[in-house]
Short mmCIF file of C-alpha atoms in Angstrom, two decimals:
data_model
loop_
_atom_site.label_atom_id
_atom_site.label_comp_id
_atom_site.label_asym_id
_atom_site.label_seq_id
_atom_site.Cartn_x
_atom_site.Cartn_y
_atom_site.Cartn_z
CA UNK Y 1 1.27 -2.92 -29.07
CA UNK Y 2 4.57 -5.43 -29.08
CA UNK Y 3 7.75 -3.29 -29.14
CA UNK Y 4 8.59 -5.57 -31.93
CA UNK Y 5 6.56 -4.62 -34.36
CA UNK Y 6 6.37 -1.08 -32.73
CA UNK Y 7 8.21 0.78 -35.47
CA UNK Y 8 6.24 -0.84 -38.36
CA UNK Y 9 2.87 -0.27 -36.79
CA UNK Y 10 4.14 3.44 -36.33
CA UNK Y 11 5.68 3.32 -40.10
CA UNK Y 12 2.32 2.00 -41.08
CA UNK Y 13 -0.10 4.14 -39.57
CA UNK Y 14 1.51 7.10 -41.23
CA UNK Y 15 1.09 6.06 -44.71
CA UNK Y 16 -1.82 7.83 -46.23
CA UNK Y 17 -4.71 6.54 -47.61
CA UNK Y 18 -3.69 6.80 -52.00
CA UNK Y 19 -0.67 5.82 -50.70
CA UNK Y 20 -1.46 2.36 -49.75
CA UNK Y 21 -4.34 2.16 -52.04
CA UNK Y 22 -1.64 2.29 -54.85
CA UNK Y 23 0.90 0.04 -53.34
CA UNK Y 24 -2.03 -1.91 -52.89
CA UNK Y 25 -2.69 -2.28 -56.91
CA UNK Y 26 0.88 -2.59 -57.78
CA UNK Y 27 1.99 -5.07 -55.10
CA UNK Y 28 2.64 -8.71 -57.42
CA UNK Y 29 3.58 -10.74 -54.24
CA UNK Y 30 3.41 -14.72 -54.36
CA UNK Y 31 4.17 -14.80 -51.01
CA UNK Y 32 1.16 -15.19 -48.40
CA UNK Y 33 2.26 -13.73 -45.40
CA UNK Y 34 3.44 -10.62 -47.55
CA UNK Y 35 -0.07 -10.44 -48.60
CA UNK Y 36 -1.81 -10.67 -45.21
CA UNK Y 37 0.43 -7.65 -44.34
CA UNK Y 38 -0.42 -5.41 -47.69
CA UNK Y 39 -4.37 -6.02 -47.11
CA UNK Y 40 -4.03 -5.14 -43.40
CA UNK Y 41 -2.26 -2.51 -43.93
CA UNK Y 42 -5.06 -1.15 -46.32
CA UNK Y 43 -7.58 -2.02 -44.37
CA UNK Y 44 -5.90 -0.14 -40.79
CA UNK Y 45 -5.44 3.07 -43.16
CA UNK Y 46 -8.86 3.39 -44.59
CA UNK Y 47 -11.00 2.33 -41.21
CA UNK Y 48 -8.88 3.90 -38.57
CA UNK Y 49 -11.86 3.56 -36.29
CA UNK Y 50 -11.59 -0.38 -36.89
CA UNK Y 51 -7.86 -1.34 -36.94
CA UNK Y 52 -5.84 -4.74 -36.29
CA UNK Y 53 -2.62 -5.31 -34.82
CA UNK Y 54 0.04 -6.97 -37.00
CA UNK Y 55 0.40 -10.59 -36.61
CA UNK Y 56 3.66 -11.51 -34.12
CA UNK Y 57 3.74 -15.23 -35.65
CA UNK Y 58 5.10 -13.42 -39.20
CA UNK Y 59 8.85 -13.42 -38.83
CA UNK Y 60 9.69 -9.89 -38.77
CA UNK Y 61 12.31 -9.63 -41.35
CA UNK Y 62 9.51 -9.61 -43.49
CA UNK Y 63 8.11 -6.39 -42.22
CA UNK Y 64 11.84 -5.01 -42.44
CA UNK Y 65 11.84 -6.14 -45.85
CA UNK Y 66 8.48 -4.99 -46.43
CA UNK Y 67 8.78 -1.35 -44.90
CA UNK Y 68 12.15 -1.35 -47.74
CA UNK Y 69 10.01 -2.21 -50.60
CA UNK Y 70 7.30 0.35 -49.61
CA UNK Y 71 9.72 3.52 -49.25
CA UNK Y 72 11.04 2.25 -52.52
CA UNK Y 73 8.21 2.61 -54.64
CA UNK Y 74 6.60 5.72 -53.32
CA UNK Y 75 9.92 7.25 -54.28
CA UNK Y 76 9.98 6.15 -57.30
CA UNK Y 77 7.35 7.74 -58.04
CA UNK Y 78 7.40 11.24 -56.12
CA UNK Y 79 7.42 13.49 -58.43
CA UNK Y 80 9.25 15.76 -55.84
CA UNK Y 81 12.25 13.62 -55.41
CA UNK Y 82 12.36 13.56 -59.02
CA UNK Y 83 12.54 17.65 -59.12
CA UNK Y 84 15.12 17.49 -56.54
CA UNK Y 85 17.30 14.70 -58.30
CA UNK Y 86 16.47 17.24 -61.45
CA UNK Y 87 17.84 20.42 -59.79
CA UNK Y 88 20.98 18.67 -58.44
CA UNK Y 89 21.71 17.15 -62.02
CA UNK Y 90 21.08 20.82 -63.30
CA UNK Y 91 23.60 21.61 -60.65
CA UNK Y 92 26.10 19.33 -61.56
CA UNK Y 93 25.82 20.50 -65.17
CA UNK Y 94 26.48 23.81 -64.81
CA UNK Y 95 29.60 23.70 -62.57
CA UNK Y 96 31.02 20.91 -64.55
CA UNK Y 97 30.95 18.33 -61.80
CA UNK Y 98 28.12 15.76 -63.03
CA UNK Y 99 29.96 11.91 -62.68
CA UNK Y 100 29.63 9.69 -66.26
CA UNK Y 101 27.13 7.40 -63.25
CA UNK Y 102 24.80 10.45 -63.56
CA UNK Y 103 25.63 11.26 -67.51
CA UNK Y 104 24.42 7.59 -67.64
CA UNK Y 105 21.35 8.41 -65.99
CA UNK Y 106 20.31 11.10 -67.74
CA UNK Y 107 20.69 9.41 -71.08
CA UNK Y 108 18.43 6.27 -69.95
CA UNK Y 109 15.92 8.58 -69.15
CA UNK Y 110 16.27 10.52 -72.09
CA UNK Y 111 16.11 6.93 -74.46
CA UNK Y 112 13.39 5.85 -72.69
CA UNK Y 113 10.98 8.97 -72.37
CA UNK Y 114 7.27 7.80 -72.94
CA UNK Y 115 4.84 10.41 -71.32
CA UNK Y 116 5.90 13.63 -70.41
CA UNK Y 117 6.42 13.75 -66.25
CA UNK Y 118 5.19 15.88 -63.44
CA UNK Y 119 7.96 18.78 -64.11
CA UNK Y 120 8.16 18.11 -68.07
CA UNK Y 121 9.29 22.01 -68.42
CA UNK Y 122 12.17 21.79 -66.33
CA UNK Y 123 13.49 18.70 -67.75
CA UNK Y 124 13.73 20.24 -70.87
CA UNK Y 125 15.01 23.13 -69.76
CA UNK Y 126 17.67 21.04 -67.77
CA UNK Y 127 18.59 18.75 -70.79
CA UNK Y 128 18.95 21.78 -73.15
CA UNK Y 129 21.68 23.00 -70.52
CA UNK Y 130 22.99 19.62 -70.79
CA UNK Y 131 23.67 19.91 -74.63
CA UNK Y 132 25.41 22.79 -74.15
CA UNK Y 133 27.59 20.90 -71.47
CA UNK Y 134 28.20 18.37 -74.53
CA UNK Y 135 29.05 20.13 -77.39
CA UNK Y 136 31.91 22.32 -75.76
CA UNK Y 137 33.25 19.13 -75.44
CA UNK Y 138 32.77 17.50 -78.52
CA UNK Y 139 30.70 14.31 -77.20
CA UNK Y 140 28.77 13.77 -80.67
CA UNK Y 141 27.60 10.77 -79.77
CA UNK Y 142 25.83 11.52 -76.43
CA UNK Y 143 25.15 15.15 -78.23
CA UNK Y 144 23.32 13.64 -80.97
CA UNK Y 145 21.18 11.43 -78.68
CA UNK Y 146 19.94 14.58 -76.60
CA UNK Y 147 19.80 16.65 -79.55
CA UNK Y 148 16.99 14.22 -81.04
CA UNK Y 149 15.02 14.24 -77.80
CA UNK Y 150 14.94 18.09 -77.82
CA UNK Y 151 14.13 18.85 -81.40
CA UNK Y 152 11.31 15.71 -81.22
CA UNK Y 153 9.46 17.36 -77.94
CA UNK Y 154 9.93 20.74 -78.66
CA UNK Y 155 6.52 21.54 -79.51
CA UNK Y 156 5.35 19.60 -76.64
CA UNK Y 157 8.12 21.95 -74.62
CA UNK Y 158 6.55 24.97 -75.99
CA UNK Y 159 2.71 23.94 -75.71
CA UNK Y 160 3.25 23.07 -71.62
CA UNK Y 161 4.79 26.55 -71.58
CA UNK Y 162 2.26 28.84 -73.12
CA UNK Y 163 -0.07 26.59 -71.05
CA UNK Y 164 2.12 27.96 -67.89
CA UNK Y 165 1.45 31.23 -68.84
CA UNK Y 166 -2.18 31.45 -69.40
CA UNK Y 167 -2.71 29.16 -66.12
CA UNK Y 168 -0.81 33.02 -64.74
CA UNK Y 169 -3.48 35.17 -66.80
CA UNK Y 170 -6.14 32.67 -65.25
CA UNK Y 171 -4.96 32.86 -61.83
CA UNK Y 172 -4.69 36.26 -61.74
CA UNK Y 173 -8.33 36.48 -62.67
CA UNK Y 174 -9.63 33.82 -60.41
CA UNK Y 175 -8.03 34.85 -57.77
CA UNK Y 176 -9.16 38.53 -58.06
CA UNK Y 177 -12.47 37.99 -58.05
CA UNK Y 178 -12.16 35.35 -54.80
CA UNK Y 179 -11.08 37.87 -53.13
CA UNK Y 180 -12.12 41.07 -54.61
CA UNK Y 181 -14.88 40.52 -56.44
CA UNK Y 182 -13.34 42.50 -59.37
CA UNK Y 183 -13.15 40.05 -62.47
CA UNK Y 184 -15.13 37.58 -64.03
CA UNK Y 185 -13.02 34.10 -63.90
CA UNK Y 186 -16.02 31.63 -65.68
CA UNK Y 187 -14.60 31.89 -68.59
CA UNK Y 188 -11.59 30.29 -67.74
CA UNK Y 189 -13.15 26.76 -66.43
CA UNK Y 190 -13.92 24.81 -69.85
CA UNK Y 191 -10.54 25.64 -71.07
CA UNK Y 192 -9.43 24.21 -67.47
CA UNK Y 193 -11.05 21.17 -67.59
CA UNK Y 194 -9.18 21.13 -70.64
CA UNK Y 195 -5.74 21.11 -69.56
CA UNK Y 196 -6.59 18.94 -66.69
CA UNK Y 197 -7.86 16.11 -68.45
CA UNK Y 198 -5.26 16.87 -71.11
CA UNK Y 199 -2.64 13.99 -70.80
CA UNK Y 200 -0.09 14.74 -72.88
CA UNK Y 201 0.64 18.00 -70.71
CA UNK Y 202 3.11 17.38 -68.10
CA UNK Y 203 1.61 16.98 -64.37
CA UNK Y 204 2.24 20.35 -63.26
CA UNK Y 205 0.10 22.33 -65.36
CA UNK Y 206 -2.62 19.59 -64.74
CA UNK Y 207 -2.77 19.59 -61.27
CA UNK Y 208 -2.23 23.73 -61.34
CA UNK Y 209 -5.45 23.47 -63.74
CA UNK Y 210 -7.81 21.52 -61.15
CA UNK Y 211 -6.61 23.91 -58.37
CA UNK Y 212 -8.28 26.74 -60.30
CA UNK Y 213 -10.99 25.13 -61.13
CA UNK Y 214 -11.35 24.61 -57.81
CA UNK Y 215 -11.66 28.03 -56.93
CA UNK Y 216 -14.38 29.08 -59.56
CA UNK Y 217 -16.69 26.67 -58.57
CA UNK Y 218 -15.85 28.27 -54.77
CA UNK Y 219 -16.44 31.70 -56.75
CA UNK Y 220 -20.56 30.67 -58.33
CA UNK Y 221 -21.48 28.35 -55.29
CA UNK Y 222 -21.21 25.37 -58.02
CA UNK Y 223 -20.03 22.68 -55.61
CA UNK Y 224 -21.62 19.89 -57.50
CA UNK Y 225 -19.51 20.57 -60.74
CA UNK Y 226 -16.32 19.35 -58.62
CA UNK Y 227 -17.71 15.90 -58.00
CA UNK Y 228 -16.59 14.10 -61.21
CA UNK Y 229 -13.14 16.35 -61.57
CA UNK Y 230 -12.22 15.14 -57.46
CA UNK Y 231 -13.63 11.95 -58.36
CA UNK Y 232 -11.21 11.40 -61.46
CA UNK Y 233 -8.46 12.98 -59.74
CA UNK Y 234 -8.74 10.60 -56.87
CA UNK Y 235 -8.67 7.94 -59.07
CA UNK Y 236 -5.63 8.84 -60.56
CA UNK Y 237 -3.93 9.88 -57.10
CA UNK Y 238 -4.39 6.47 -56.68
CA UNK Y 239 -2.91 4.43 -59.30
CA UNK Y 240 0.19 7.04 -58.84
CA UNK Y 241 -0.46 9.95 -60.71
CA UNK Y 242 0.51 13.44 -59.27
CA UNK Y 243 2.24 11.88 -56.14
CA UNK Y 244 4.31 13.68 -53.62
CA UNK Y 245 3.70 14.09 -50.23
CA UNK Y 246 3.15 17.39 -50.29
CA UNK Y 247 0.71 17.48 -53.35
CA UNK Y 248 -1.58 14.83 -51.32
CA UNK Y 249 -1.81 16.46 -48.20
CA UNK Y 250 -2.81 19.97 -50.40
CA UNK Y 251 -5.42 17.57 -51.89
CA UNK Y 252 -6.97 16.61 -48.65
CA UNK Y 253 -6.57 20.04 -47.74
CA UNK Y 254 -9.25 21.09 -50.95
CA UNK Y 255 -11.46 18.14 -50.05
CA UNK Y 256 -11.65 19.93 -46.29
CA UNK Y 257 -12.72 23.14 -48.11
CA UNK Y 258 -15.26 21.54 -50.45
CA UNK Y 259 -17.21 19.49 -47.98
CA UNK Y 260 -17.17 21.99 -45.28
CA UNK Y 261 -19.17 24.19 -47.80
CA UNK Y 262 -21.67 21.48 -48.71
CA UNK Y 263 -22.13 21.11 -44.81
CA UNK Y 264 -20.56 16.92 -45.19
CA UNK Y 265 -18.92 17.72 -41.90
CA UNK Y 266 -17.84 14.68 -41.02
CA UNK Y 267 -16.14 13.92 -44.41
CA UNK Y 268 -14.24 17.24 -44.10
CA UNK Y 269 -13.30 16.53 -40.41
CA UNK Y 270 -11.81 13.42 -41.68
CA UNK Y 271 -9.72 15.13 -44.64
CA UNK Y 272 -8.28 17.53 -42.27
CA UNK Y 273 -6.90 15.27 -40.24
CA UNK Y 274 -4.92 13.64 -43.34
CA UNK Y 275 -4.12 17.15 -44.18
CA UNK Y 276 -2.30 17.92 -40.98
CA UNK Y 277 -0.35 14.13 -41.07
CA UNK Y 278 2.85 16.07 -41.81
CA UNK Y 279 4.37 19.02 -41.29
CA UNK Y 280 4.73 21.42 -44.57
CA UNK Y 281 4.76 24.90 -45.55
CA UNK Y 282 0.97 24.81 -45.61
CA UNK Y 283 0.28 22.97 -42.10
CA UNK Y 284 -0.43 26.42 -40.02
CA UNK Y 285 -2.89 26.85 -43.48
CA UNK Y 286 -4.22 23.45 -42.89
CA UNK Y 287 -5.02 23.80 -39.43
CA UNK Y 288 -6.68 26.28 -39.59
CA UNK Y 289 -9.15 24.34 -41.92
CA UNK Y 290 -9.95 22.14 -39.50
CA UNK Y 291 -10.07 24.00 -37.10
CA UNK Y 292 -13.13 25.66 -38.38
CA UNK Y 293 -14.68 22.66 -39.13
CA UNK Y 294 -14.06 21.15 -35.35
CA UNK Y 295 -15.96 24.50 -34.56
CA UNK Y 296 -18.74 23.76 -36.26
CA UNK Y 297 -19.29 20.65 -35.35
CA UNK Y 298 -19.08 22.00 -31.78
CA UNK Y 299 -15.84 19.84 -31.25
CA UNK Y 300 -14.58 22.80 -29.15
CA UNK Y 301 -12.40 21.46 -26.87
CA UNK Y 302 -10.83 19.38 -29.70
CA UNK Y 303 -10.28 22.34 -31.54
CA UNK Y 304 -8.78 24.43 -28.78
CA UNK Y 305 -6.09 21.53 -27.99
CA UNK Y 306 -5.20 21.25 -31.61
CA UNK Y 307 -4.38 24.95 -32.01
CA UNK Y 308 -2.49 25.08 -28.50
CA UNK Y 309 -0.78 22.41 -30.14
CA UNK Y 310 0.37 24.16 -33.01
CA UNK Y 311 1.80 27.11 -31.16
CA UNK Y 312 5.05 26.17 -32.42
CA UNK Y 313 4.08 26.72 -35.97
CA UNK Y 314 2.83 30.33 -35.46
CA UNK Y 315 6.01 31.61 -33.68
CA UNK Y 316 8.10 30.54 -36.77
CA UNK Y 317 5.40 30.90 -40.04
CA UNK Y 318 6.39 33.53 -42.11
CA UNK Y 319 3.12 33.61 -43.79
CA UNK Y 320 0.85 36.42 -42.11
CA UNK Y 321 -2.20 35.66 -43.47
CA UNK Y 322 -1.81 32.15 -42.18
CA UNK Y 323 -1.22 33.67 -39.08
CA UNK Y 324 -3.84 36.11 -39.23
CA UNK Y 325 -6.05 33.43 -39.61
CA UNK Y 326 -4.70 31.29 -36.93
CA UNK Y 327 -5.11 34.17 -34.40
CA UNK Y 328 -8.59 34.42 -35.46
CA UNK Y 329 -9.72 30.63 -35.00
CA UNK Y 330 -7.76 30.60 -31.98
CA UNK Y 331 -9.95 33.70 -30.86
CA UNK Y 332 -13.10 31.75 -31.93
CA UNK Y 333 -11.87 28.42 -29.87
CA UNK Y 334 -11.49 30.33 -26.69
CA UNK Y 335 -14.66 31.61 -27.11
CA UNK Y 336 -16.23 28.45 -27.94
CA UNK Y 337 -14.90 26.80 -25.17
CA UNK Y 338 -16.16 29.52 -22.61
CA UNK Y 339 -13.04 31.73 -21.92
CA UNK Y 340 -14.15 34.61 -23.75
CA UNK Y 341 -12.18 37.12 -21.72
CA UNK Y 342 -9.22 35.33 -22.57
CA UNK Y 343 -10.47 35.75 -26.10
CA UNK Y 344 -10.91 39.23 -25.89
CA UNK Y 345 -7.73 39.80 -23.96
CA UNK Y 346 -5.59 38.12 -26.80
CA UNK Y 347 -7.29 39.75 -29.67
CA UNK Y 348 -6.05 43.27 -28.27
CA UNK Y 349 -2.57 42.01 -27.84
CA UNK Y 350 -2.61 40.36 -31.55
CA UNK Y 351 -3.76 43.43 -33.18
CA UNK Y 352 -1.41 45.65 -31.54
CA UNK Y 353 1.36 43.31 -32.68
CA UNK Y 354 -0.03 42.99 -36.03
CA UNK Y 355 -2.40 45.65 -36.98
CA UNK Y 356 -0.78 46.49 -40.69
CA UNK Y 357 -0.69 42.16 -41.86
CA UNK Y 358 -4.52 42.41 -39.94
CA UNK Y 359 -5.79 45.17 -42.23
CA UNK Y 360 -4.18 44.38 -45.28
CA UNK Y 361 -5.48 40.54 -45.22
CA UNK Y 362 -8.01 39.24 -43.43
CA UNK Y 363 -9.48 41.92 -41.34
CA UNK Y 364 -13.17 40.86 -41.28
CA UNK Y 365 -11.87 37.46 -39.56
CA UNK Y 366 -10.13 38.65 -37.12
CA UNK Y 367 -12.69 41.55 -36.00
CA UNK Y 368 -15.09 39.43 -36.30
CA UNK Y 369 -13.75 36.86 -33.88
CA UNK Y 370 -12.60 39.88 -31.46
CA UNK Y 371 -16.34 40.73 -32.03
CA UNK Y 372 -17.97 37.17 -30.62
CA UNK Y 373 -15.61 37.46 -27.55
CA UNK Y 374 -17.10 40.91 -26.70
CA UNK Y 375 -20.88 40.15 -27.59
CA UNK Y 376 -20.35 37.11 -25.31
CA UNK Y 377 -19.15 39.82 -22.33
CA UNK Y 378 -21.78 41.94 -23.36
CA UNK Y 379 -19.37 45.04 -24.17
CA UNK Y 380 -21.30 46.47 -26.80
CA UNK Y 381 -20.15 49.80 -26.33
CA UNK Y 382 -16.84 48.66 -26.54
CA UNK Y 383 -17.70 47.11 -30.21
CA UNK Y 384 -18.94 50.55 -31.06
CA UNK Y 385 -15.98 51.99 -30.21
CA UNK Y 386 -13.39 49.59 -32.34
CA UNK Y 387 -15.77 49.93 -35.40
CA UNK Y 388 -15.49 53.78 -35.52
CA UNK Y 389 -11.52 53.51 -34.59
CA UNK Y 390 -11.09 51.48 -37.73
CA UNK Y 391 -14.06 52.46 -39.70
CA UNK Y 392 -15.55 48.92 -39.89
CA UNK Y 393 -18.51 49.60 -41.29
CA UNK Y 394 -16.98 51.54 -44.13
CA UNK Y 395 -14.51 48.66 -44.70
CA UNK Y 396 -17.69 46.25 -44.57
CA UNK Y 397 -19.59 48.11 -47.18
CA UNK Y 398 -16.71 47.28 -49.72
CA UNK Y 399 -16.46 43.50 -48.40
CA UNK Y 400 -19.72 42.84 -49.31
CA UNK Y 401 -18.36 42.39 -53.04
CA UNK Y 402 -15.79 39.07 -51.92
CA UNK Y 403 -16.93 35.82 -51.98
CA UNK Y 404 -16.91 34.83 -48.88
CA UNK Y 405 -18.65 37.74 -47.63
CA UNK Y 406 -21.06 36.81 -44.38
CA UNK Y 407 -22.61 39.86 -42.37
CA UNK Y 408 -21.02 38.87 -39.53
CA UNK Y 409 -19.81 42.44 -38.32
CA UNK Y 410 -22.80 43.89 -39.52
CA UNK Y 411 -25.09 41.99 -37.36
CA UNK Y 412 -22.64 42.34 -34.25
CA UNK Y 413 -22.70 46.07 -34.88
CA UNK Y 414 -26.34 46.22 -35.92
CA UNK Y 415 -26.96 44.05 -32.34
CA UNK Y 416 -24.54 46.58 -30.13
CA UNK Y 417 -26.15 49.67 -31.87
CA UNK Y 418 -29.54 48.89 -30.33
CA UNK Y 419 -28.16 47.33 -26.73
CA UNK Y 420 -26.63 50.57 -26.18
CA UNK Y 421 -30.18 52.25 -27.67
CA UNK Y 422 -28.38 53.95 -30.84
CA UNK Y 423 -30.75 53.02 -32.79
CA UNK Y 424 -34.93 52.11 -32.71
CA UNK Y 425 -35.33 48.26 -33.08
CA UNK Y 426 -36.96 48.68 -36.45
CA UNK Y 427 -33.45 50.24 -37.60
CA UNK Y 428 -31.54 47.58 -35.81
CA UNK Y 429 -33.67 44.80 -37.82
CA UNK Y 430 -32.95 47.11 -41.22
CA UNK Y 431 -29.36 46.92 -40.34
CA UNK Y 432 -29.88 42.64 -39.97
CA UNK Y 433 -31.96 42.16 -42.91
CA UNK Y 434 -30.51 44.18 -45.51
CA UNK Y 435 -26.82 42.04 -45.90
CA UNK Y 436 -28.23 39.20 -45.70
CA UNK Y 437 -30.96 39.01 -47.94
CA UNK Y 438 -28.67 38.99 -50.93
CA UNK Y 439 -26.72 35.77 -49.78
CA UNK Y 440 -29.87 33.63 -49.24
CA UNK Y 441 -29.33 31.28 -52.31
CA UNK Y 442 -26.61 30.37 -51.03
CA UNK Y 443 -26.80 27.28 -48.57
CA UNK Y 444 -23.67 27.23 -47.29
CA UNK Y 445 -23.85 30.81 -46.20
CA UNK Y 446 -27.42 30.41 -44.87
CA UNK Y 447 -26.14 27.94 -42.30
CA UNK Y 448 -23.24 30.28 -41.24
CA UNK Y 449 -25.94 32.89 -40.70
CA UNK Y 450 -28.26 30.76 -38.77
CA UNK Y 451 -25.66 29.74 -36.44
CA UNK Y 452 -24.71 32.94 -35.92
CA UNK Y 453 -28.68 33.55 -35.43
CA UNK Y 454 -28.67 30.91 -32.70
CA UNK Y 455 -25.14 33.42 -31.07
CA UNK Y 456 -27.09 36.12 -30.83
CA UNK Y 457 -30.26 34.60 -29.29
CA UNK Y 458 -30.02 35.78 -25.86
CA UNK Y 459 -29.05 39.65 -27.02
CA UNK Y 460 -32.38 40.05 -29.24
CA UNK Y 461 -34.53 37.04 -29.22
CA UNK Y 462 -37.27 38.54 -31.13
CA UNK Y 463 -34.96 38.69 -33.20
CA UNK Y 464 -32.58 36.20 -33.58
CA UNK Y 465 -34.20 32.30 -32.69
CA UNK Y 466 -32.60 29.66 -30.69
CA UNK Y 467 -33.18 27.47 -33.73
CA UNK Y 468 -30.80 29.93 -36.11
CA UNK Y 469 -34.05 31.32 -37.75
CA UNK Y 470 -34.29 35.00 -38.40
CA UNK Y 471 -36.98 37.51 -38.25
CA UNK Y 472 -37.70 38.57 -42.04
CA UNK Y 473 -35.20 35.59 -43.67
CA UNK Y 474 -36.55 32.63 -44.60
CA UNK Y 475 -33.91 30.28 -44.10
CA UNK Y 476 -32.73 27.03 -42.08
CA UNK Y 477 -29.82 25.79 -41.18
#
């Protein structure tokens, strides 16, 4: 690469893919050259196994120029600079210090409002602060102006805010039964669809609405419903709907989730690297995500470098689940990648660091990582003794209810129970069968279990095939 055109070929490459797609529709250039750049540019970001260099024979004040007009337009439309230039105007307001430059603003917007915006709710809420800045000091003329806009979108105000509240109800349902099993949340997903394709609700409640969704058809195994919602919503991402930075990457971030359960691999590999392009409050999250998918596609050593990678991350997240999870996957990696004493070795430092976050969130992925490490050293005993210390099979009885439930534990218990001769092999092929039988309409799950099947091949092969297949189940991978 020319150190010329170093910095745009860098600026370039980390545009994202809606990004570029909708600077790609918007872009009215007459100029050629301009052009060349603006389709090469698409074409590098959507084939990044494929790309071009820039051309050195286009003078480069063009790319300057270019580079100016692209930060430009994605801010005008990031919904996130607009909620921080709305809480600094809210600022301003309240401690008397707004500048007649930003009253000026404010009023423009306010004359020209059209379609309600990503963070409609605050804006009111904002302007409504605003005419109380006004009429203390008697400026009819601006007051009257802002006292229109808020009596002619009030409903509007009030119909995005009840909508607010019952996306809480919702949530609270969805999420309980993702992770507890405990509610029903179906009956939330045609009023859902609803609000998403609802476009006279502001953004926020939209996009809130398709998140949920998202996790109900995670809840039923109904991964086909989500094809024509992500299909319309990537549309929309990009002609520059919903845009921030942060709202794309957490987009990618789904798409990683949804075609790692329909076993498109590949597709959710490539998502997951988008997800991770920047850092955010999610990127441990994100990681993690990928992580899992690297692992299954036996990308070990991939996997392993990306995590090491990330170190950094851990040591200041202050989210323990994420790092809960991250401990876990970084378990797996090592084990994946041969070092299973290392594995096993870090798990009992983690947990003795962290044993009240480990419990109270995501127990069964961390002990079931720890698990693979000692199966691997063939310590069954010693996975004996950590599932009567913490009661694991008790705790896996009540798992069984979540979601995401796989019988991992069982099966490494059920495996070390019999190695150890606790139990007769008919018992130990009970203790395989009877978890899994109930999860065999599930696909996605049936290819978990199989490649944990093909694990545990050399502990119990009349048991457990080299192919994944499993005495008594009647399942492929």
């Amino acid at each position: 690469m020319s150190s010329r055109l170093s910095d745009f070929t860098g600026f370039a490459n980390a545009l994202l893919p809606h990004e570029v797609s909708y600077l790609h529709r918007i872009n009215q250039f007459t100029d050629a050259e301009n052009r060349s750049i603006m389709d090469l540019i698409l074409h590098n970001t959507h084939h990044p196994e494929q790309t071009f260099p820039y051309k050195l024979s286009i003078d480069k004040r063009k790319y300057s120029n270019l580079k100016g007009w692209i930060n430009q337009k994605l801010k005008s439309i990031d919904v996130d600079s607009y909620y921080e230039w709305l809480l600094e105007t809210d600022r301003k307001i309240m401690t008397d210090t707004i500048s007649p430059r930003e009253e000026d603003m404010l009023i423009r917007l306010i004359k020209g409002f059209q379609k309600p915006p990503y963070y409609f709710i605050r804006l009111y809420e904002i302007i409504r602060n605003y005419r109380f800045y006004l009429l203390i000091r008697f400026r009819h003329y601006y007051n009257r102006i802002v006292d229109r806009f808020l009596n002619d979108y009030q409903e509007l105000y009030a119909e995005c805010t009840a909508v607010n509240r019952q996306l809480h109800d919702a949530t609270i349902d969805i999420v309980n039964q993702y992770a507890l099993n405990k509610t029903e949340s179906r009956r939330w997903e045609t009023w859902l669809q609803e609000v998403f394709y609802n476009e006279n609700l502001d953004g926020l409640n939209r996009y809130l609405a398709i998140v949920r969704l998202t996790l109900i058809h995670f809840n039923y195994r109904e991964y086909d419903k989500l094809d024509k919602i992500y299909n319309d919503l990537d549309e929309m991402m990009r002609n520059g709907e919903f845009y921030s930075r942060r709202i794309l990457l957490n987009y990618y971030a789904n798409r990683v989730m949804l075609h790692s359960k329909r076993n498109e691999l590949q597709r959710a590999a490539d998502y997951g690297y988008l997800s991770i392009r920047q850092h955010s409050g999610d990127y441990l999250h994100y990681v993690n995500n990928l992580c899992a998918v690297l692992l299954r596609q036996n990308q070990n050593s991939k996997a392993l470098r990306l995590m090491q990678d990330t170190f950094p991350e851990l040591k200041n997240t202050r989210s323990h689940h994420n790092r809960v999870g991250f401990a876990s996957f970084y378990i797996r990696a090592l084990n994946k990648n041969g070092r299973s004493r290392e594995a096993s070795d870090y798990a009992e430092t983690f947990l003795n660091g962290y044993k009240e976050q480990i419990f109270e969130l995501r127990w069964h992925t961390f002990f079931g990582s720890w698990m693979q490490s000692l199966i691997s050293l063939e310590k069954y005993q010693k996975i004996l003794q950590i599932s009567k210390r913490y009661d694991l099979q008790q705790r896996e009885a009540e798992y069984r209810l979540r979601a995401v439930y796989i019988p991992t534990i069982s099966w490494y218990q059920a495996v070390s129970a019999y190695k150890e001769c606790e139990i007769s092999f008919e018992e130990m092929l009970s203790r395989v069968l009877e978890p899994a039988i109930p999860l065999l309409s599930d696909p996605h799950k049936c290819r978990l279990m199989a490649d944990l099947a093909t694990e545990l091949h050399p502990h119990v092969p009349d048991v457990f095939f080299q192919d994944g297949r499993v005495k008594g189940l009647n399942f492929t991978r």
